Amino acid sequence: MDLGIAGRVALVAASSKGLGRAVAEELAAEGAHLLMCARGEAVLSEAVASADARGPGDVVGIPADLSDPVAVAGLAEAATARFGRVDILVNNAGGPPAGKFEDHDRAAWKAAVRLNLESALDLTRALLPGMKERGWGRILNITSVAAKEPEADLILSNSVRAAVTGFAKSLSNEVAAYGVTVNNVLPGFTRTARLEQLAAVRAEAGGISTDEVEAGWHAAIPAGRLGDPREFAAVVAFLASERASYVTGVSIAVDGGRTRSLQ
Ligand code: NAD
């Protein structure tokens, strides 16, 4: 299937590693131009080179801390200055720290809201007007299966993902008539650095090894294994595509069947 996004411009936030990087590589392979970002310049340049090698589009990397509103505004400006527009916005950021309610103070809540909700709001605020004007846009938020089934020791993530889900559903109704779709893609347990950290936290808390933590995950996933970031990225690329023009306001889990609810 031709996804019809060759020559489109995509901004993929937090894309030096893990899911964001896999999404950037998938969109590059479809011929999109890309703006990638992360905090660390060295890892970002390596990720940019890897995405650049996947397709004919231009790929640029801008170091930026997504928890800094000035840096986020700079990102949107840099993308527009370089490419003249952004057609596809993939909102993503590092996940908030694990823990239960009494593990986190006000500063931790503020930081999670800033990084995982407000960075998406700010990028959307900056780039949505151009999408509406041109009558074409795709906004994808990388959230978590925790938005459907809260995880026991991830209260920050559970709460902030729910806020992003509400924002996306509301916005999708406001902008559908302009040819702009807004969707959430929910990773289940997918093999990235973030998951390794989570395994370490759970191993320590439970007095077991990280291998035992992983074995528990496998047992709870009908597919019987963790996801590969490329499997996740393929779903994001489809939702970013011309072909997905009538899909909006949805939250799609990419989790090997782990989410047990009907929707
Ligand atoms: P990861 O740790 O592998 O990669 C995170 C990326 O975000 C890296 O490129 C990192 O440099 C960048 N980043 C982190 N903080 C940043 C900041 N302040 N400014 C700019 N860039 C920043 O994580 P991942 O597994 O790819 O996860 C991506 C998102 O998906 C996270 O929000 C995570 O919580 C969520 N998620 C992941 C899984 C999973 O199994 N991997 C499951 C559910 C939800």
PDB file of C-alpha atoms in Angstrom, residues 35-258:
ATOM      1  CA  LEU A  35      12.486  17.214  11.817  1.00  0.00           C
ATOM      2  CA  MET A  36      13.686  15.124  14.756  1.00  0.00           C
ATOM      3  CA  CYS A  37      14.524  16.254  18.290  1.00  0.00           C
ATOM      4  CA  ALA A  38      15.924  15.079  21.609  1.00  0.00           C
ATOM      5  CA  ARG A  39      18.070  16.598  24.334  1.00  0.00           C
ATOM      6  CA  GLY A  40      21.398  14.915  23.622  1.00  0.00           C
ATOM      7  CA  GLU A  41      23.107  16.104  20.465  1.00  0.00           C
ATOM      8  CA  ALA A  42      25.355  13.084  19.878  1.00  0.00           C
ATOM      9  CA  VAL A  43      22.643  10.419  20.027  1.00  0.00           C
ATOM     10  CA  LEU A  44      20.331  12.664  18.013  1.00  0.00           C
ATOM     11  CA  SER A  45      22.845  13.072  15.157  1.00  0.00           C
ATOM     12  CA  GLU A  46      23.268   9.322  14.976  1.00  0.00           C
ATOM     13  CA  ALA A  47      19.470   8.878  14.834  1.00  0.00           C
ATOM     14  CA  VAL A  48      19.174  11.582  12.155  1.00  0.00           C
ATOM     15  CA  ALA A  49      21.794   9.826  10.017  1.00  0.00           C
ATOM     16  CA  SER A  50      19.976   6.523  10.414  1.00  0.00           C
ATOM     17  CA  ALA A  51      16.578   8.017   9.407  1.00  0.00           C
ATOM     18  CA  ASP A  52      18.175   9.950   6.549  1.00  0.00           C
ATOM     19  CA  ALA A  53      19.521   6.717   5.086  1.00  0.00           C
ATOM     20  CA  ARG A  54      15.991   5.264   4.905  1.00  0.00           C
ATOM     21  CA  GLY A  55      14.529   7.532   2.239  1.00  0.00           C
ATOM     22  CA  PRO A  56      14.856  10.431  -0.163  1.00  0.00           C
ATOM     23  CA  GLY A  57      13.484  13.163   2.145  1.00  0.00           C
ATOM     24  CA  ASP A  58      15.559  15.754   4.037  1.00  0.00           C
ATOM     25  CA  VAL A  59      16.093  14.939   7.698  1.00  0.00           C
ATOM     26  CA  VAL A  60      17.221  17.478  10.274  1.00  0.00           C
ATOM     27  CA  GLY A  61      17.766  17.201  14.010  1.00  0.00           C
ATOM     28  CA  ILE A  62      17.316  20.016  16.513  1.00  0.00           C
ATOM     29  CA  PRO A  63      18.489  19.427  20.092  1.00  0.00           C
ATOM     30  CA  ALA A  64      15.668  20.527  22.386  1.00  0.00           C
ATOM     31  CA  ASP A  65      14.380  19.777  25.867  1.00  0.00           C
ATOM     32  CA  LEU A  66      10.642  19.255  25.490  1.00  0.00           C
ATOM     33  CA  SER A  67      10.060  20.330  29.064  1.00  0.00           C
ATOM     34  CA  ASP A  68      11.291  23.830  28.166  1.00  0.00           C
ATOM     35  CA  PRO A  69       8.486  25.889  26.531  1.00  0.00           C
ATOM     36  CA  VAL A  70      11.015  28.165  24.813  1.00  0.00           C
ATOM     37  CA  ALA A  71      12.785  25.183  23.241  1.00  0.00           C
ATOM     38  CA  VAL A  72       9.441  23.744  22.126  1.00  0.00           C
ATOM     39  CA  ALA A  73       8.486  27.026  20.442  1.00  0.00           C
ATOM     40  CA  GLY A  74      11.928  27.056  18.790  1.00  0.00           C
ATOM     41  CA  LEU A  75      11.323  23.568  17.400  1.00  0.00           C
ATOM     42  CA  ALA A  76       8.082  24.526  15.682  1.00  0.00           C
ATOM     43  CA  GLU A  77       9.753  27.673  14.290  1.00  0.00           C
ATOM     44  CA  ALA A  78      12.783  25.731  13.068  1.00  0.00           C
ATOM     45  CA  ALA A  79      10.579  23.200  11.277  1.00  0.00           C
ATOM     46  CA  THR A  80       8.570  25.918   9.562  1.00  0.00           C
ATOM     47  CA  ALA A  81      11.707  27.891   8.650  1.00  0.00           C
ATOM     48  CA  ARG A  82      13.415  24.830   7.185  1.00  0.00           C
ATOM     49  CA  PHE A  83      10.517  23.197   5.346  1.00  0.00           C
ATOM     50  CA  GLY A  84       7.880  25.939   5.090  1.00  0.00           C
ATOM     51  CA  ARG A  85       5.273  23.802   6.837  1.00  0.00           C
ATOM     52  CA  VAL A  86       4.614  20.771   9.019  1.00  0.00           C
ATOM     53  CA  ASP A  87       1.962  18.287   7.823  1.00  0.00           C
ATOM     54  CA  ILE A  88       2.447  15.507  10.369  1.00  0.00           C
ATOM     55  CA  LEU A  89       3.075  16.145  14.055  1.00  0.00           C
ATOM     56  CA  VAL A  90       4.026  13.219  16.259  1.00  0.00           C
ATOM     57  CA  ASN A  91       3.862  14.257  19.904  1.00  0.00           C
ATOM     58  CA  ASN A  92       6.119  12.136  22.065  1.00  0.00           C
ATOM     59  CA  ALA A  93       8.417  12.528  25.097  1.00  0.00           C
ATOM     60  CA  GLY A  94      10.198  10.426  27.667  1.00  0.00           C
ATOM     61  CA  GLY A  95       7.828   8.742  30.110  1.00  0.00           C
ATOM     62  CA  PRO A  96       7.326  10.098  33.646  1.00  0.00           C
ATOM     63  CA  PRO A  97       9.028   8.257  36.521  1.00  0.00           C
ATOM     64  CA  ALA A  98       7.377   5.152  37.955  1.00  0.00           C
ATOM     65  CA  GLY A  99       5.853   5.244  41.430  1.00  0.00           C
ATOM     66  CA  LYS A 100       2.681   5.452  43.479  1.00  0.00           C
ATOM     67  CA  PHE A 101       0.862   8.605  44.652  1.00  0.00           C
ATOM     68  CA  GLU A 102       2.918   9.086  47.818  1.00  0.00           C
ATOM     69  CA  ASP A 103       6.200   8.717  45.929  1.00  0.00           C
ATOM     70  CA  HIS A 104       5.683  11.957  43.984  1.00  0.00           C
ATOM     71  CA  ASP A 105       5.682  15.551  45.207  1.00  0.00           C
ATOM     72  CA  ARG A 106       4.075  18.562  43.502  1.00  0.00           C
ATOM     73  CA  ALA A 107       7.215  19.202  41.459  1.00  0.00           C
ATOM     74  CA  ALA A 108       7.059  15.698  39.985  1.00  0.00           C
ATOM     75  CA  TRP A 109       3.415  16.193  38.974  1.00  0.00           C
ATOM     76  CA  LYS A 110       4.226  19.553  37.421  1.00  0.00           C
ATOM     77  CA  ALA A 111       7.140  18.057  35.505  1.00  0.00           C
ATOM     78  CA  ALA A 112       4.995  15.211  34.139  1.00  0.00           C
ATOM     79  CA  VAL A 113       2.249  17.604  33.062  1.00  0.00           C
ATOM     80  CA  ARG A 114       4.811  19.874  31.454  1.00  0.00           C
ATOM     81  CA  LEU A 115       6.652  17.129  29.567  1.00  0.00           C
ATOM     82  CA  ASN A 116       3.846  14.767  28.598  1.00  0.00           C
ATOM     83  CA  LEU A 117       0.849  17.082  28.198  1.00  0.00           C
ATOM     84  CA  GLU A 118       1.966  20.676  27.698  1.00  0.00           C
ATOM     85  CA  SER A 119       4.710  19.912  25.167  1.00  0.00           C
ATOM     86  CA  ALA A 120       2.017  18.300  22.980  1.00  0.00           C
ATOM     87  CA  LEU A 121      -0.330  21.244  23.502  1.00  0.00           C
ATOM     88  CA  ASP A 122       2.396  23.760  22.627  1.00  0.00           C
ATOM     89  CA  LEU A 123       3.502  21.972  19.441  1.00  0.00           C
ATOM     90  CA  THR A 124      -0.127  21.545  18.394  1.00  0.00           C
ATOM     91  CA  ARG A 125      -0.895  25.211  19.103  1.00  0.00           C
ATOM     92  CA  ALA A 126       2.026  26.273  16.918  1.00  0.00           C
ATOM     93  CA  LEU A 127       1.422  23.907  13.990  1.00  0.00           C
ATOM     94  CA  LEU A 128      -2.345  23.397  13.804  1.00  0.00           C
ATOM     95  CA  PRO A 129      -3.181  26.771  12.153  1.00  0.00           C
ATOM     96  CA  GLY A 130      -1.022  25.925   9.114  1.00  0.00           C
ATOM     97  CA  MET A 131      -2.583  22.452   8.835  1.00  0.00           C
ATOM     98  CA  LYS A 132      -6.080  23.966   8.895  1.00  0.00           C
ATOM     99  CA  GLU A 133      -5.132  26.577   6.300  1.00  0.00           C
ATOM    100  CA  ARG A 134      -3.771  23.930   3.933  1.00  0.00           C
ATOM    101  CA  GLY A 135      -6.708  21.579   4.603  1.00  0.00           C
ATOM    102  CA  TRP A 136      -4.462  18.632   5.521  1.00  0.00           C
ATOM    103  CA  GLY A 137      -2.854  17.571   8.761  1.00  0.00           C
ATOM    104  CA  ARG A 138      -2.108  14.607  11.005  1.00  0.00           C
ATOM    105  CA  ILE A 139      -1.564  14.892  14.754  1.00  0.00           C
ATOM    106  CA  LEU A 140      -0.507  11.706  16.517  1.00  0.00           C
ATOM    107  CA  ASN A 141       0.102  11.427  20.228  1.00  0.00           C
ATOM    108  CA  ILE A 142       2.214   8.587  21.555  1.00  0.00           C
ATOM    109  CA  THR A 143       0.633   7.792  24.917  1.00  0.00           C
ATOM    110  CA  SER A 144       0.384   4.374  26.586  1.00  0.00           C
ATOM    111  CA  VAL A 145      -1.938   1.441  27.180  1.00  0.00           C
ATOM    112  CA  ALA A 146      -2.116   2.998  30.660  1.00  0.00           C
ATOM    113  CA  ALA A 147      -4.634   5.390  29.074  1.00  0.00           C
ATOM    114  CA  LYS A 148      -7.031   2.430  28.809  1.00  0.00           C
ATOM    115  CA  GLU A 149      -5.941   0.338  31.801  1.00  0.00           C
ATOM    116  CA  PRO A 150      -3.989   2.223  34.492  1.00  0.00           C
ATOM    117  CA  GLU A 151      -0.765   0.466  35.557  1.00  0.00           C
ATOM    118  CA  ALA A 152      -0.244  -0.171  39.278  1.00  0.00           C
ATOM    119  CA  ASP A 153       2.973   1.776  39.779  1.00  0.00           C
ATOM    120  CA  LEU A 154       2.689   4.434  37.075  1.00  0.00           C
ATOM    121  CA  ILE A 155       0.310   6.989  38.563  1.00  0.00           C
ATOM    122  CA  LEU A 156       1.932   9.950  36.797  1.00  0.00           C
ATOM    123  CA  SER A 157       1.728   8.269  33.415  1.00  0.00           C
ATOM    124  CA  ASN A 158      -1.823   6.985  34.031  1.00  0.00           C
ATOM    125  CA  SER A 159      -3.039  10.487  34.871  1.00  0.00           C
ATOM    126  CA  VAL A 160      -1.256  12.527  32.225  1.00  0.00           C
ATOM    127  CA  ARG A 161      -2.064  10.072  29.395  1.00  0.00           C
ATOM    128  CA  ALA A 162      -5.741  10.372  30.298  1.00  0.00           C
ATOM    129  CA  ALA A 163      -5.445  14.157  29.927  1.00  0.00           C
ATOM    130  CA  VAL A 164      -3.808  13.800  26.500  1.00  0.00           C
ATOM    131  CA  THR A 165      -6.574  11.390  25.451  1.00  0.00           C
ATOM    132  CA  GLY A 166      -9.274  13.884  26.428  1.00  0.00           C
ATOM    133  CA  PHE A 167      -7.464  16.696  24.632  1.00  0.00           C
ATOM    134  CA  ALA A 168      -7.036  14.641  21.449  1.00  0.00           C
ATOM    135  CA  LYS A 169     -10.645  13.468  21.315  1.00  0.00           C
ATOM    136  CA  SER A 170     -11.943  17.008  21.839  1.00  0.00           C
ATOM    137  CA  LEU A 171      -9.578  18.512  19.277  1.00  0.00           C
ATOM    138  CA  SER A 172     -10.354  15.813  16.717  1.00  0.00           C
ATOM    139  CA  ASN A 173     -13.987  16.959  16.671  1.00  0.00           C
ATOM    140  CA  GLU A 174     -12.978  20.607  16.311  1.00  0.00           C
ATOM    141  CA  VAL A 175     -10.688  20.112  13.317  1.00  0.00           C
ATOM    142  CA  ALA A 176     -12.040  17.100  11.388  1.00  0.00           C
ATOM    143  CA  ALA A 177     -13.814  19.319   8.851  1.00  0.00           C
ATOM    144  CA  TYR A 178     -10.456  20.945   7.994  1.00  0.00           C
ATOM    145  CA  GLY A 179      -8.893  17.673   6.880  1.00  0.00           C
ATOM    146  CA  VAL A 180      -6.879  17.394  10.090  1.00  0.00           C
ATOM    147  CA  THR A 181      -7.027  14.105  12.010  1.00  0.00           C
ATOM    148  CA  VAL A 182      -5.981  13.668  15.638  1.00  0.00           C
ATOM    149  CA  ASN A 183      -5.284  10.198  17.035  1.00  0.00           C
ATOM    150  CA  ASN A 184      -3.481   8.487  19.888  1.00  0.00           C
ATOM    151  CA  VAL A 185      -1.285   5.441  19.504  1.00  0.00           C
ATOM    152  CA  LEU A 186      -0.818   3.458  22.714  1.00  0.00           C
ATOM    153  CA  PRO A 187       2.293   1.340  23.083  1.00  0.00           C
ATOM    154  CA  GLY A 188       2.040  -1.795  25.150  1.00  0.00           C
ATOM    155  CA  PHE A 189       5.211  -3.421  26.423  1.00  0.00           C
ATOM    156  CA  THR A 190       7.674  -2.590  23.653  1.00  0.00           C
ATOM    157  CA  ARG A 191      11.396  -3.299  23.772  1.00  0.00           C
ATOM    158  CA  THR A 192      13.066   0.115  24.372  1.00  0.00           C
ATOM    159  CA  ALA A 193      15.300   1.774  26.983  1.00  0.00           C
ATOM    160  CA  ARG A 194      12.158   2.977  28.793  1.00  0.00           C
ATOM    161  CA  LEU A 195      10.988  -0.602  29.248  1.00  0.00           C
ATOM    162  CA  GLU A 196      14.380  -1.687  30.570  1.00  0.00           C
ATOM    163  CA  GLN A 197      14.134   1.038  33.234  1.00  0.00           C
ATOM    164  CA  LEU A 198      10.643  -0.108  34.170  1.00  0.00           C
ATOM    165  CA  ALA A 199      11.831  -3.721  34.444  1.00  0.00           C
ATOM    166  CA  ALA A 200      14.620  -2.593  36.790  1.00  0.00           C
ATOM    167  CA  VAL A 201      12.181  -0.623  38.994  1.00  0.00           C
ATOM    168  CA  ARG A 202       9.788  -3.581  39.218  1.00  0.00           C
ATOM    169  CA  ALA A 203      12.602  -6.081  39.828  1.00  0.00           C
ATOM    170  CA  GLU A 204      13.872  -4.031  42.757  1.00  0.00           C
ATOM    171  CA  ALA A 205      10.400  -3.506  44.197  1.00  0.00           C
ATOM    172  CA  GLY A 206       9.528  -7.204  43.922  1.00  0.00           C
ATOM    173  CA  GLY A 207      12.940  -8.618  44.935  1.00  0.00           C
ATOM    174  CA  ILE A 208      13.131 -10.557  41.648  1.00  0.00           C
ATOM    175  CA  SER A 209      15.323 -10.433  38.550  1.00  0.00           C
ATOM    176  CA  THR A 210      14.557  -8.356  35.463  1.00  0.00           C
ATOM    177  CA  ASP A 211      14.278 -11.639  33.521  1.00  0.00           C
ATOM    178  CA  GLU A 212      11.503 -12.718  35.889  1.00  0.00           C
ATOM    179  CA  VAL A 213       9.765  -9.370  35.411  1.00  0.00           C
ATOM    180  CA  GLU A 214       9.932  -9.863  31.648  1.00  0.00           C
ATOM    181  CA  ALA A 215       8.653 -13.417  31.898  1.00  0.00           C
ATOM    182  CA  GLY A 216       5.631 -12.065  33.793  1.00  0.00           C
ATOM    183  CA  TRP A 217       4.992  -9.576  31.004  1.00  0.00           C
ATOM    184  CA  HIS A 218       5.215 -12.279  28.345  1.00  0.00           C
ATOM    185  CA  ALA A 219       2.697 -14.389  30.233  1.00  0.00           C
ATOM    186  CA  ALA A 220       0.200 -11.480  30.321  1.00  0.00           C
ATOM    187  CA  ILE A 221       0.487 -10.702  26.608  1.00  0.00           C
ATOM    188  CA  PRO A 222      -1.595 -12.922  24.302  1.00  0.00           C
ATOM    189  CA  ALA A 223       1.118 -12.601  21.617  1.00  0.00           C
ATOM    190  CA  GLY A 224       3.523 -14.072  24.207  1.00  0.00           C
ATOM    191  CA  ARG A 225       6.312 -11.542  23.604  1.00  0.00           C
ATOM    192  CA  LEU A 226       7.245  -7.892  23.842  1.00  0.00           C
ATOM    193  CA  GLY A 227       6.598  -5.573  20.919  1.00  0.00           C
ATOM    194  CA  ASP A 228       9.244  -4.351  18.524  1.00  0.00           C
ATOM    195  CA  PRO A 229       9.380  -0.542  18.047  1.00  0.00           C
ATOM    196  CA  ARG A 230       9.008  -1.102  14.282  1.00  0.00           C
ATOM    197  CA  GLU A 231       5.629  -2.782  14.822  1.00  0.00           C
ATOM    198  CA  PHE A 232       4.511   0.304  16.708  1.00  0.00           C
ATOM    199  CA  ALA A 233       5.923   2.689  14.095  1.00  0.00           C
ATOM    200  CA  ALA A 234       4.039   0.961  11.276  1.00  0.00           C
ATOM    201  CA  VAL A 235       0.714   1.817  12.939  1.00  0.00           C
ATOM    202  CA  VAL A 236       1.744   5.444  13.474  1.00  0.00           C
ATOM    203  CA  ALA A 237       2.810   5.702   9.828  1.00  0.00           C
ATOM    204  CA  PHE A 238      -0.540   4.371   8.661  1.00  0.00           C
ATOM    205  CA  LEU A 239      -2.433   6.882  10.807  1.00  0.00           C
ATOM    206  CA  ALA A 240      -0.162   9.632   9.437  1.00  0.00           C
ATOM    207  CA  SER A 241      -0.967   8.594   5.900  1.00  0.00           C
ATOM    208  CA  GLU A 242      -3.282   9.800   3.179  1.00  0.00           C
ATOM    209  CA  ARG A 243      -5.008   6.420   3.432  1.00  0.00           C
ATOM    210  CA  ALA A 244      -6.106   7.072   7.041  1.00  0.00           C
ATOM    211  CA  SER A 245      -8.018  10.238   6.114  1.00  0.00           C
ATOM    212  CA  TYR A 246     -11.303   9.070   7.722  1.00  0.00           C
ATOM    213  CA  VAL A 247      -9.799   7.836  10.997  1.00  0.00           C
ATOM    214  CA  THR A 248      -9.881  10.452  13.718  1.00  0.00           C
ATOM    215  CA  GLY A 249     -10.375  10.717  17.470  1.00  0.00           C
ATOM    216  CA  VAL A 250      -9.306   7.143  18.159  1.00  0.00           C
ATOM    217  CA  SER A 251      -6.864   5.564  20.576  1.00  0.00           C
ATOM    218  CA  ILE A 252      -5.240   2.471  19.085  1.00  0.00           C
ATOM    219  CA  ALA A 253      -3.291   0.093  21.293  1.00  0.00           C
ATOM    220  CA  VAL A 254      -0.300  -1.684  19.766  1.00  0.00           C
ATOM    221  CA  ASP A 255       0.150  -4.209  22.528  1.00  0.00           C
ATOM    222  CA  GLY A 256      -0.006  -7.807  21.282  1.00  0.00           C
ATOM    223  CA  GLY A 257      -3.526  -8.083  22.700  1.00  0.00           C
ATOM    224  CA  ARG A 258      -2.640  -7.220  26.309  1.00  0.00           C
TER     225      ARG A 258
END
